[in-house]
Amino acid sequence: VSGWRKHPAVVGSGVALVALALVLLPFALSAAGTAWVRIANFAILYVLLALGLNIVVGFAGLLDLGYIAFYAVGAYAYALLAGPHFGLHLPFWVVLPIGAAIAAIFGILLGAPTLKLRGDYLAIVTLGFGEIVRIFLNNLSRPVNITNGPQGLARIDPFSLFGIDFSQHERIAGVLVSGPMKYYFLLLLVMLALIVVNVRLQNSRIGRAWEAIREDEIAARAMGIDTTRMKLLAFAMGATFGGVAGGMFSAIQGFISPESFVLVESVMVVSMVVLGGMGNIWGVILGAVLLSFVPEILRYTVEPAQQAVFGKTLIEPEVIRMLLFGLALVLIMLFRPAGLLPSAVRQRELTQQAP
Amino acid sequence: MDIFVQQLFNGLTLGAVYAVVALGYTMVYGIIQLINFAHGEVVMIGAMVAFTVINVLAAGGMPPLVVVLLGTGCAIPVCVLVGYAMERLAYRPLRRAPRLAPLITAIGVSIILQHLAMLVWSRNVLAFPQIIPIQTYTVLGAVVTQVQLAIIAICVLMMAGLAALVYRTRLGTAMRATAQNQQVAGLMGVDVNRVIAATFVIGAALGAVAGVMVGTYYGVAQYTMGSILGLKAFAAAVLGGIGNIPGAMVGGLVLGVVEALGAGYIGELTDLCHIAGVSDWLTERCRADSHFILFGSNYQDVFAFVVLILVLVIRPSGLLGERVGDRA
């Protein structure tokens, strides 16, 4: 509609502005407290997860409610290969791909038996799969201690590259760069890479095949699309993203336990994708950023407000956060089923009446 | 053998509860093809309301049975209200929307209900006051409590009542007609909206009773108890053939028994010391400690999911169902 928006100069300066803002963000945030840089890091982790899930849910239309299992697999792979539990301390650029590969294998393991299922059945099976993974993480401490059970794994190695330890503060060119800030920039790079992969995928032969499957699987098969392979590929790709995010989570956090990979986390990632707009990369990113930042802002405003008004905390911020997720899911489906930033095709699909 | 009979009884008790909860899933699915994710939370709310009532009345000196009945009597209307409200506010506006939309809404409703319950009843595990003195009977070498017998009896009664309602009354006929074809049922003079609301209400009432039974059986309630119970009951519904009412009953009982027997025997079955001879390391290990159990009874919760996945992969229509499981 508006031609000036597409002008290269406008697009270019827009991109430059966003890039500058993203680079300066951690410095601004650390003025408010290092905690906010950590929150930003977790927001980016959720963006990574949401982008991964977007491949499965948004592109291929396969509702996966056990997505966090792949995050868990990536996280545990990293923690076991770069931590004191087995005494292995491999560098992160070796471990992350291994974790991603293992997660991809899990993705295929989940995908293969569920190929025939569609829609809501698939959602439940993936949910069951996620729970099974969590139960195993909780119990694989006996007879051979692999996961250390509910206690989780601690003292996981932080990233280090060219002698830069990501857990340490450091003064680079006169600017104090804290550990979380280093992770922030690394996460930013990974996010950029994943965005590029996502964008390229969407407009590729594979992306169009996924879209065709999502729209009408039988028609897609009739058009010569190998639906089996394409669906498995979607699961594997989504899982890979989850695995990478999991590995980074492990390193940033330094400690993981099955508690971090409960069903609610899967639902949260689904909420982000749904809120932002299934299938729209920018919408999904918006959803993830909103749903990770808003609750934190609430945490810092609602709690003091309650303290001031009632003299005590009546409603914990954690509860408000979860209520918010629930409400977001319900209200979005009722009033804006295609999300805040809908993808064009998805919008058509979700507003069409079912036969 | 004793373990077998004991676990069989435990499994039947649990299975009867699963069956009643599964009925709530299967009725709603049968009629509007929605997996009502929030049904487990309705069960949880039933348990919670009953807990509050029983807790308040426990010290009053009333006979225990009356207290429990009063608790149930309060739980049912609350759950019915919750069930009706969610159908009216969350699902009805989406009835013509594509399948994924109401499913996602259902997840949202489930989260909201869970955390509202947490606000009311705290995040602690609540211990039901043990007001009913436990009596035990010995049947075929297994110890059975009167609570277990009562649960099984109540569940059978409720299932019979529901079957009578669905197959013998006008409302039941209307429900079956709506399940077959909403539009045509509407043309025949069935008030489809009312029938669907009634389905939710009946399911919620059954769920409330199931919640009270689970609470008194385990003696505890927590705001998270609904999700795992709901999932297992859903697995039971799928096992029996979703949308099929007798199927949910059979599926619930089978799942309960599978779970109990599985938990009872998995440790023994995966004890590698039975095959200690295969490797020297294992022989050594078993000499030091006579058991090398790969999977213990703490894997109990896995069975329901494994059953669910196996059924959906091998026979999506379930044990008794004719519906095809892969409808988009």
mmCIF file of C-alpha atoms in Angstrom, chain B residues 7-244:
data_model
loop_
_atom_site.group_PDB
_atom_site.id
_atom_site.type_symbol
_atom_site.label_atom_id
_atom_site.label_comp_id
_atom_site.label_asym_id
_atom_site.label_seq_id
_atom_site.Cartn_x
_atom_site.Cartn_y
_atom_site.Cartn_z
ATOM 1 C CA GLN B 7 -2.433 -54.530 42.400
ATOM 2 C CA LEU B 8 -5.484 -55.681 40.485
ATOM 3 C CA PHE B 9 -7.715 -54.190 43.179
ATOM 4 C CA ASN B 10 -5.683 -50.993 43.383
ATOM 5 C CA GLY B 11 -5.800 -50.784 39.611
ATOM 6 C CA LEU B 12 -9.541 -51.296 39.490
ATOM 7 C CA THR B 13 -10.080 -48.537 42.054
ATOM 8 C CA LEU B 14 -7.901 -46.118 40.161
ATOM 9 C CA GLY B 15 -9.311 -47.305 36.861
ATOM 10 C CA ALA B 16 -12.868 -46.663 38.011
ATOM 11 C CA VAL B 17 -11.916 -43.061 38.757
ATOM 12 C CA TYR B 18 -10.129 -42.727 35.414
ATOM 13 C CA ALA B 19 -13.237 -44.083 33.741
ATOM 14 C CA VAL B 20 -15.482 -41.464 35.325
ATOM 15 C CA VAL B 21 -13.114 -38.646 34.385
ATOM 16 C CA ALA B 22 -12.673 -40.139 30.927
ATOM 17 C CA LEU B 23 -16.439 -39.974 30.449
ATOM 18 C CA GLY B 24 -16.187 -36.190 30.717
ATOM 19 C CA TYR B 25 -13.620 -36.104 27.920
ATOM 20 C CA THR B 26 -15.330 -38.577 25.705
ATOM 21 C CA MET B 27 -18.814 -37.044 25.935
ATOM 22 C CA VAL B 28 -17.526 -33.619 24.989
ATOM 23 C CA TYR B 29 -15.353 -35.040 22.236
ATOM 24 C CA GLY B 30 -18.185 -37.138 20.914
ATOM 25 C CA ILE B 31 -20.440 -34.151 20.618
ATOM 26 C CA ILE B 32 -18.198 -31.303 19.443
ATOM 27 C CA GLN B 33 -14.858 -33.003 18.660
ATOM 28 C CA LEU B 34 -13.046 -30.892 21.234
ATOM 29 C CA ILE B 35 -10.411 -32.212 23.594
ATOM 30 C CA ASN B 36 -11.510 -30.318 26.669
ATOM 31 C CA PHE B 37 -8.100 -29.865 28.159
ATOM 32 C CA ALA B 38 -9.531 -28.101 31.180
ATOM 33 C CA HIS B 39 -11.590 -31.090 32.311
ATOM 34 C CA GLY B 40 -8.777 -32.254 34.601
ATOM 35 C CA GLU B 41 -8.909 -28.871 36.321
ATOM 36 C CA VAL B 42 -12.629 -29.322 36.929
ATOM 37 C CA VAL B 43 -11.813 -32.550 38.739
ATOM 38 C CA MET B 44 -9.154 -30.707 40.736
ATOM 39 C CA ILE B 45 -11.597 -27.983 41.712
ATOM 40 C CA GLY B 46 -14.046 -30.656 42.834
ATOM 41 C CA ALA B 47 -11.404 -32.135 45.108
ATOM 42 C CA MET B 48 -10.459 -28.702 46.445
ATOM 43 C CA VAL B 49 -13.997 -27.592 47.250
ATOM 44 C CA ALA B 50 -14.670 -30.887 48.973
ATOM 45 C CA PHE B 51 -11.433 -30.458 50.910
ATOM 46 C CA THR B 52 -12.519 -27.063 52.199
ATOM 47 C CA VAL B 53 -15.971 -28.265 53.224
ATOM 48 C CA ILE B 54 -14.684 -31.435 54.867
ATOM 49 C CA ASN B 55 -11.967 -29.486 56.649
ATOM 50 C CA VAL B 56 -14.480 -27.027 58.073
ATOM 51 C CA LEU B 57 -17.003 -29.671 59.102
ATOM 52 C CA ALA B 58 -14.525 -32.300 60.285
ATOM 53 C CA ALA B 59 -14.402 -30.980 63.838
ATOM 54 C CA GLY B 60 -18.180 -30.535 64.040
ATOM 55 C CA GLY B 61 -18.906 -34.035 65.244
ATOM 56 C CA MET B 62 -21.148 -34.978 62.360
ATOM 57 C CA PRO B 63 -20.940 -38.552 61.103
ATOM 58 C CA PRO B 64 -18.031 -38.810 58.618
ATOM 59 C CA LEU B 65 -20.211 -40.084 55.809
ATOM 60 C CA VAL B 66 -22.482 -37.039 56.071
ATOM 61 C CA VAL B 67 -19.444 -34.744 55.998
ATOM 62 C CA VAL B 68 -18.100 -36.368 52.855
ATOM 63 C CA LEU B 69 -21.534 -36.271 51.243
ATOM 64 C CA LEU B 70 -21.879 -32.580 52.095
ATOM 65 C CA GLY B 71 -18.412 -31.984 50.621
ATOM 66 C CA THR B 72 -19.469 -33.728 47.434
ATOM 67 C CA GLY B 73 -22.744 -31.849 47.491
ATOM 68 C CA CYS B 74 -20.863 -28.557 47.463
ATOM 69 C CA ALA B 75 -18.275 -29.698 44.923
ATOM 70 C CA ILE B 76 -20.829 -30.699 42.303
ATOM 71 C CA PRO B 77 -22.567 -27.293 41.872
ATOM 72 C CA VAL B 78 -19.237 -25.450 41.827
ATOM 73 C CA CYS B 79 -17.851 -27.758 39.155
ATOM 74 C CA VAL B 80 -21.073 -27.613 37.170
ATOM 75 C CA LEU B 81 -20.828 -23.838 37.198
ATOM 76 C CA VAL B 82 -17.201 -23.942 36.074
ATOM 77 C CA GLY B 83 -18.032 -26.425 33.335
ATOM 78 C CA TYR B 84 -20.960 -24.368 32.104
ATOM 79 C CA ALA B 85 -19.006 -21.113 32.243
ATOM 80 C CA MET B 86 -16.139 -22.419 30.191
ATOM 81 C CA GLU B 87 -18.413 -23.819 27.541
ATOM 82 C CA ARG B 88 -20.359 -20.579 27.366
ATOM 83 C CA LEU B 89 -17.468 -18.127 27.472
ATOM 84 C CA ALA B 90 -14.550 -19.934 25.889
ATOM 85 C CA TYR B 91 -15.760 -22.712 23.619
ATOM 86 C CA ARG B 92 -19.137 -21.670 22.263
ATOM 87 C CA PRO B 93 -17.834 -18.624 20.391
ATOM 88 C CA LEU B 94 -15.308 -20.909 18.689
ATOM 89 C CA ARG B 95 -17.628 -23.675 17.699
ATOM 90 C CA ARG B 96 -17.273 -22.972 13.991
ATOM 91 C CA ALA B 97 -13.584 -22.127 14.159
ATOM 92 C CA PRO B 98 -10.891 -24.519 12.898
ATOM 93 C CA ARG B 99 -9.970 -27.334 15.267
ATOM 94 C CA LEU B 100 -6.761 -25.926 16.694
ATOM 95 C CA ALA B 101 -8.407 -22.742 17.953
ATOM 96 C CA PRO B 102 -10.630 -24.314 20.646
ATOM 97 C CA LEU B 103 -7.827 -26.687 21.620
ATOM 98 C CA ILE B 104 -5.504 -23.764 22.289
ATOM 99 C CA THR B 105 -8.298 -21.993 24.149
ATOM 100 C CA ALA B 106 -8.781 -25.111 26.245
ATOM 101 C CA ILE B 107 -5.116 -25.029 27.234
ATOM 102 C CA GLY B 108 -5.553 -21.397 28.223
ATOM 103 C CA VAL B 109 -8.653 -22.172 30.287
ATOM 104 C CA SER B 110 -6.765 -24.959 31.996
ATOM 105 C CA ILE B 111 -3.910 -22.635 32.988
ATOM 106 C CA ILE B 112 -6.321 -19.995 34.243
ATOM 107 C CA LEU B 113 -8.335 -22.450 36.346
ATOM 108 C CA GLN B 114 -5.197 -23.999 37.772
ATOM 109 C CA HIS B 115 -3.770 -20.709 38.913
ATOM 110 C CA LEU B 116 -7.055 -19.347 40.200
ATOM 111 C CA ALA B 117 -7.254 -22.514 42.291
ATOM 112 C CA MET B 118 -3.739 -21.830 43.464
ATOM 113 C CA LEU B 119 -4.757 -18.356 44.575
ATOM 114 C CA VAL B 120 -7.646 -19.770 46.564
ATOM 115 C CA TRP B 121 -6.073 -22.921 48.000
ATOM 116 C CA SER B 122 -2.338 -22.030 47.993
ATOM 117 C CA ARG B 123 0.362 -24.009 46.271
ATOM 118 C CA ASN B 124 0.768 -26.441 49.162
ATOM 119 C CA VAL B 125 -0.220 -30.061 49.154
ATOM 120 C CA LEU B 126 -3.424 -30.127 51.208
ATOM 121 C CA ALA B 127 -3.963 -33.141 53.431
ATOM 122 C CA PHE B 128 -7.551 -34.351 53.590
ATOM 123 C CA PRO B 129 -8.547 -34.893 57.209
ATOM 124 C CA GLN B 130 -8.797 -38.630 57.733
ATOM 125 C CA ILE B 131 -12.298 -38.676 59.131
ATOM 126 C CA ILE B 132 -13.351 -42.027 57.770
ATOM 127 C CA PRO B 133 -11.838 -44.781 59.892
ATOM 128 C CA ILE B 134 -10.302 -47.197 57.453
ATOM 129 C CA GLN B 135 -11.704 -50.700 57.567
ATOM 130 C CA THR B 136 -9.862 -53.374 55.716
ATOM 131 C CA TYR B 137 -11.051 -56.631 54.288
ATOM 132 C CA THR B 138 -8.979 -59.485 53.010
ATOM 133 C CA VAL B 139 -10.103 -60.707 49.619
ATOM 134 C CA LEU B 140 -8.149 -63.493 47.900
ATOM 135 C CA GLY B 141 -5.082 -62.598 49.911
ATOM 136 C CA ALA B 142 -5.248 -58.896 49.061
ATOM 137 C CA VAL B 143 -6.038 -56.110 51.499
ATOM 138 C CA VAL B 144 -8.949 -53.943 50.351
ATOM 139 C CA THR B 145 -10.322 -50.932 52.195
ATOM 140 C CA GLN B 146 -13.959 -50.008 52.324
ATOM 141 C CA VAL B 147 -13.043 -46.710 50.642
ATOM 142 C CA GLN B 148 -11.786 -48.620 47.622
ATOM 143 C CA LEU B 149 -14.932 -50.724 47.510
ATOM 144 C CA ALA B 150 -17.069 -47.596 47.837
ATOM 145 C CA ILE B 151 -15.176 -45.872 45.013
ATOM 146 C CA ILE B 152 -15.630 -48.832 42.705
ATOM 147 C CA ALA B 153 -19.313 -49.092 43.618
ATOM 148 C CA ILE B 154 -19.991 -45.367 43.137
ATOM 149 C CA CYS B 155 -18.201 -45.326 39.806
ATOM 150 C CA VAL B 156 -20.161 -48.311 38.543
ATOM 151 C CA LEU B 157 -23.396 -46.675 39.693
ATOM 152 C CA MET B 158 -22.540 -43.382 37.998
ATOM 153 C CA MET B 159 -21.604 -45.137 34.789
ATOM 154 C CA ALA B 160 -24.864 -47.060 34.856
ATOM 155 C CA GLY B 161 -26.736 -43.837 35.514
ATOM 156 C CA LEU B 162 -25.009 -42.103 32.647
ATOM 157 C CA ALA B 163 -25.681 -45.006 30.315
ATOM 158 C CA ALA B 164 -29.366 -44.839 31.272
ATOM 159 C CA LEU B 165 -29.360 -41.094 30.669
ATOM 160 C CA VAL B 166 -27.725 -41.339 27.282
ATOM 161 C CA TYR B 167 -29.650 -44.318 25.951
ATOM 162 C CA ARG B 168 -33.020 -44.023 27.671
ATOM 163 C CA THR B 169 -33.986 -40.344 28.015
ATOM 164 C CA ARG B 170 -34.969 -37.554 25.645
ATOM 165 C CA LEU B 171 -31.861 -35.582 26.535
ATOM 166 C CA GLY B 172 -29.731 -38.632 25.805
ATOM 167 C CA THR B 173 -31.370 -39.073 22.419
ATOM 168 C CA ALA B 174 -30.782 -35.398 21.703
ATOM 169 C CA MET B 175 -27.138 -35.772 22.722
ATOM 170 C CA ARG B 176 -26.612 -38.727 20.427
ATOM 171 C CA ALA B 177 -28.371 -36.914 17.608
ATOM 172 C CA THR B 178 -26.192 -33.841 18.097
ATOM 173 C CA ALA B 179 -23.083 -36.022 18.139
ATOM 174 C CA GLN B 180 -24.080 -37.569 14.829
ATOM 175 C CA ASN B 181 -24.897 -34.380 13.019
ATOM 176 C CA GLN B 182 -25.346 -31.034 14.680
ATOM 177 C CA GLN B 183 -27.129 -29.357 11.805
ATOM 178 C CA VAL B 184 -29.627 -32.081 11.180
ATOM 179 C CA ALA B 185 -30.266 -32.453 14.909
ATOM 180 C CA GLY B 186 -30.995 -28.734 14.986
ATOM 181 C CA LEU B 187 -33.419 -29.115 12.092
ATOM 182 C CA MET B 188 -35.197 -31.889 13.981
ATOM 183 C CA GLY B 189 -35.932 -29.457 16.786
ATOM 184 C CA VAL B 190 -33.030 -30.264 19.097
ATOM 185 C CA ASP B 191 -31.736 -27.189 20.901
ATOM 186 C CA VAL B 192 -28.095 -27.884 20.071
ATOM 187 C CA ASN B 193 -26.700 -25.202 22.338
ATOM 188 C CA ARG B 194 -28.584 -26.548 25.305
ATOM 189 C CA VAL B 195 -27.548 -30.100 24.596
ATOM 190 C CA ILE B 196 -23.888 -29.140 24.350
ATOM 191 C CA ALA B 197 -24.109 -27.133 27.560
ATOM 192 C CA ALA B 198 -25.803 -30.100 29.217
ATOM 193 C CA THR B 199 -22.960 -32.345 28.085
ATOM 194 C CA PHE B 200 -20.408 -30.073 29.721
ATOM 195 C CA VAL B 201 -22.505 -29.865 32.875
ATOM 196 C CA ILE B 202 -22.926 -33.639 33.185
ATOM 197 C CA GLY B 203 -19.222 -34.179 32.550
ATOM 198 C CA ALA B 204 -18.335 -31.580 35.165
ATOM 199 C CA ALA B 205 -20.646 -33.150 37.739
ATOM 200 C CA LEU B 206 -19.065 -36.558 37.154
ATOM 201 C CA GLY B 207 -15.661 -34.877 37.388
ATOM 202 C CA ALA B 208 -16.563 -33.308 40.717
ATOM 203 C CA VAL B 209 -17.440 -36.683 42.208
ATOM 204 C CA ALA B 210 -14.251 -38.156 40.758
ATOM 205 C CA GLY B 211 -12.282 -35.321 42.366
ATOM 206 C CA VAL B 212 -13.745 -36.041 45.778
ATOM 207 C CA MET B 213 -12.975 -39.732 45.357
ATOM 208 C CA VAL B 214 -9.376 -39.123 44.331
ATOM 209 C CA GLY B 215 -8.937 -36.727 47.236
ATOM 210 C CA THR B 216 -10.285 -39.139 49.826
ATOM 211 C CA TYR B 217 -8.447 -42.101 48.291
ATOM 212 C CA TYR B 218 -5.015 -40.512 48.262
ATOM 213 C CA GLY B 219 -5.763 -38.248 51.216
ATOM 214 C CA VAL B 220 -4.186 -35.251 49.475
ATOM 215 C CA ALA B 221 -5.102 -32.559 46.978
ATOM 216 C CA GLN B 222 -3.029 -29.958 45.177
ATOM 217 C CA TYR B 223 -3.749 -27.401 42.507
ATOM 218 C CA THR B 224 -1.621 -29.323 40.008
ATOM 219 C CA MET B 225 -3.347 -32.659 40.515
ATOM 220 C CA GLY B 226 -5.772 -32.090 37.660
ATOM 221 C CA SER B 227 -3.358 -32.022 34.763
ATOM 222 C CA ILE B 228 -1.772 -35.443 35.214
ATOM 223 C CA LEU B 229 -5.089 -37.010 36.198
ATOM 224 C CA GLY B 230 -6.748 -35.386 33.227
ATOM 225 C CA LEU B 231 -4.075 -36.640 30.860
ATOM 226 C CA LYS B 232 -4.391 -40.163 32.153
ATOM 227 C CA ALA B 233 -8.154 -40.033 31.884
ATOM 228 C CA PHE B 234 -7.787 -38.717 28.354
ATOM 229 C CA ALA B 235 -5.452 -41.611 27.605
ATOM 230 C CA ALA B 236 -8.166 -43.893 28.972
ATOM 231 C CA ALA B 237 -10.772 -42.260 26.733
ATOM 232 C CA VAL B 238 -8.535 -42.709 23.687
ATOM 233 C CA LEU B 239 -7.779 -46.291 24.684
ATOM 234 C CA GLY B 240 -11.471 -47.085 24.758
ATOM 235 C CA GLY B 241 -12.198 -45.151 21.592
ATOM 236 C CA ILE B 242 -12.770 -41.458 21.990
ATOM 237 C CA GLY B 243 -16.342 -40.330 21.659
ATOM 238 C CA ASN B 244 -17.547 -43.748 22.734
#
